[in-house]
Amino acid sequence: MRFNKKVFIIVDAYTTGRFLAPYLNANGYACIHIQSREDVISVYLATFVRENFVDNLIYQGDLQELLNQLNHYEIKGIIPGSETGVLLADELTEVLNLPTSNGTKASLARRDKYEMVNQLAKNNVKHAKSFKSNKLSEILDCAKQWNRYPIVIKPLSGSVHTV
């Protein structure tokens, strides 16, 4: 049976992303959920509402297989529901050539905070001075050298896929 209604895809509809599908449903759209990976942390799973979706697909690393599962839907748009869904959502919109695609050229800059700052600098946009390291000694040396406080230390990706 062919599904004829236009749909939105939400990749990783967790945390605040759980509010997207009810809004789209209320405006006449069906939604499909895609998990960007098989294992999802329990905190995220606790926020997922399966009833808001006509389908729930799990991406297992094979983009063509995922596209095959989607080929009978008329896709209106693809939205990352949480940070973990950004890269896959960008890849899908690009491959499907959707008019709302950000493409993948700058995907990492939408996910990695250091790359975000580099993109801002590259485009002459004011931004916080930043430094990237995973070594405490380097971080402390940099803080001393800059002598500006307070400093903010963040993980590169604000949302992780750890189980």
Tab-separated table of N, CA, C and O in Angstrom, residues 1 9 17-18 21 26 35-36 39 41 52 59 67 79 84 87-88 95 97 101 117-118 123-124 146 148 155 162-163:
chain	number	residue	atom	x	y	z
A	1	MET	N	0.844	-1.193	0.000
A	1	MET	CA	0.000	0.000	0.000
A	1	MET	C	0.880	1.244	0.000
A	1	MET	O	1.830	1.352	0.748
A	9	ILE	N	10.273	14.102	8.369
A	9	ILE	CA	11.139	13.165	9.072
A	9	ILE	C	11.825	13.926	10.182
A	9	ILE	O	12.334	15.028	9.965
A	17	GLY	N	13.258	17.979	21.119
A	17	GLY	CA	12.829	17.549	19.790
A	17	GLY	C	11.545	16.748	19.811
A	17	GLY	O	10.891	16.574	18.778
A	18	ARG	N	11.136	16.294	20.973
A	18	ARG	CA	9.894	15.522	21.084
A	18	ARG	C	8.664	16.391	20.815
A	18	ARG	O	7.576	15.877	20.567
A	21	ALA	N	7.033	16.685	16.454
A	21	ALA	CA	6.017	15.842	15.816
A	21	ALA	C	4.590	16.248	16.198
A	21	ALA	O	3.733	16.370	15.310
A	26	ALA	N	-0.427	18.272	14.332
A	26	ALA	CA	-1.552	19.192	14.509
A	26	ALA	C	-1.777	20.067	13.283
A	26	ALA	O	-2.868	20.595	13.080
A	35	GLN	N	16.020	6.984	14.118
A	35	GLN	CA	17.078	6.940	15.135
A	35	GLN	C	18.396	6.950	14.380
A	35	GLN	O	18.609	6.134	13.497
A	36	SER	N	19.299	7.839	14.734
A	36	SER	CA	20.563	7.943	14.011
A	36	SER	C	21.511	6.793	14.315
A	36	SER	O	22.529	6.633	13.650
A	39	ASP	N	21.770	2.152	19.379
A	39	ASP	CA	21.784	2.358	20.821
A	39	ASP	C	21.499	3.816	21.153
A	39	ASP	O	22.165	4.713	20.658
A	41	ILE	N	20.800	6.461	24.466
A	41	ILE	CA	20.905	6.545	25.925
A	41	ILE	C	19.506	6.609	26.552
A	41	ILE	O	18.568	7.161	25.975
A	52	ASN	N	3.578	9.489	18.139
A	52	ASN	CA	3.559	10.674	17.275
A	52	ASN	C	4.055	10.393	15.857
A	52	ASN	O	4.058	11.296	15.025
A	59	TYR	N	18.628	3.777	11.750
A	59	TYR	CA	19.754	3.845	10.813
A	59	TYR	C	20.876	2.964	11.343
A	59	TYR	O	21.316	3.113	12.476
A	67	LEU	N	17.316	4.920	2.624
A	67	LEU	CA	16.610	5.580	1.518
A	67	LEU	C	15.565	4.644	0.913
A	67	LEU	O	14.466	5.087	0.557
A	79	ILE	N	14.152	17.172	9.740
A	79	ILE	CA	14.553	18.047	10.841
A	79	ILE	C	15.325	17.239	11.877
A	79	ILE	O	14.856	16.176	12.289
A	84	THR	N	22.208	15.098	18.221
A	84	THR	CA	22.705	13.828	17.698
A	84	THR	C	22.177	13.530	16.301
A	84	THR	O	22.745	12.721	15.589
A	87	LEU	N	23.931	15.460	11.835
A	87	LEU	CA	24.738	14.966	10.717
A	87	LEU	C	23.920	14.097	9.765
A	87	LEU	O	24.004	14.258	8.537
A	88	LEU	N	23.123	13.191	10.299
A	88	LEU	CA	22.309	12.329	9.441
A	88	LEU	C	21.222	13.136	8.737
A	88	LEU	O	20.953	12.923	7.547
A	95	VAL	N	21.221	14.251	0.005
A	95	VAL	CA	21.029	13.134	-0.925
A	95	VAL	C	19.663	13.208	-1.605
A	95	VAL	O	19.531	12.932	-2.795
A	97	ASN	N	18.083	15.890	-2.116
A	97	ASN	CA	18.031	17.177	-2.808
A	97	ASN	C	16.804	18.003	-2.406
A	97	ASN	O	16.126	18.587	-3.245
A	101	SER	N	17.653	21.874	2.366
A	101	SER	CA	18.918	21.257	2.772
A	101	SER	C	19.986	22.280	3.123
A	101	SER	O	20.195	23.251	2.401
A	117	VAL	N	32.817	27.888	16.020
A	117	VAL	CA	33.565	29.132	16.236
A	117	VAL	C	34.446	29.437	15.030
A	117	VAL	O	34.531	30.584	14.583
A	118	ASN	N	35.090	28.416	14.473
A	118	ASN	CA	35.929	28.620	13.282
A	118	ASN	C	35.097	29.142	12.113
A	118	ASN	O	35.559	30.012	11.357
A	123	ASN	N	33.720	33.847	8.687
A	123	ASN	CA	32.728	34.738	8.097
A	123	ASN	C	32.647	36.090	8.792
A	123	ASN	O	31.658	36.811	8.655
A	124	ASN	N	33.701	36.421	9.539
A	124	ASN	CA	33.814	37.720	10.213
A	124	ASN	C	32.638	38.031	11.141
A	124	ASN	O	32.160	39.161	11.214
A	146	TRP	N	45.812	33.719	28.490
A	146	TRP	CA	44.764	34.654	28.125
A	146	TRP	C	44.410	35.574	29.288
A	146	TRP	O	44.008	36.707	29.066
A	148	ARG	N	41.864	35.823	31.152
A	148	ARG	CA	40.498	36.356	31.076
A	148	ARG	C	39.578	35.357	31.737
A	148	ARG	O	39.557	34.193	31.382
A	155	PRO	N	32.310	20.335	26.055
A	155	PRO	CA	32.675	19.240	25.147
A	155	PRO	C	32.435	19.706	23.712
A	155	PRO	O	31.601	20.587	23.478
A	162	THR	N	26.362	7.986	24.123
A	162	THR	CA	26.935	6.943	24.977
A	162	THR	C	25.798	6.159	25.609
A	162	THR	O	24.776	6.724	25.994
A	163	VAL	N	25.984	4.875	25.716
A	163	VAL	CA	24.933	4.047	26.310
A	163	VAL	C	25.308	3.725	27.740
A	163	VAL	O	26.434	3.532	28.073
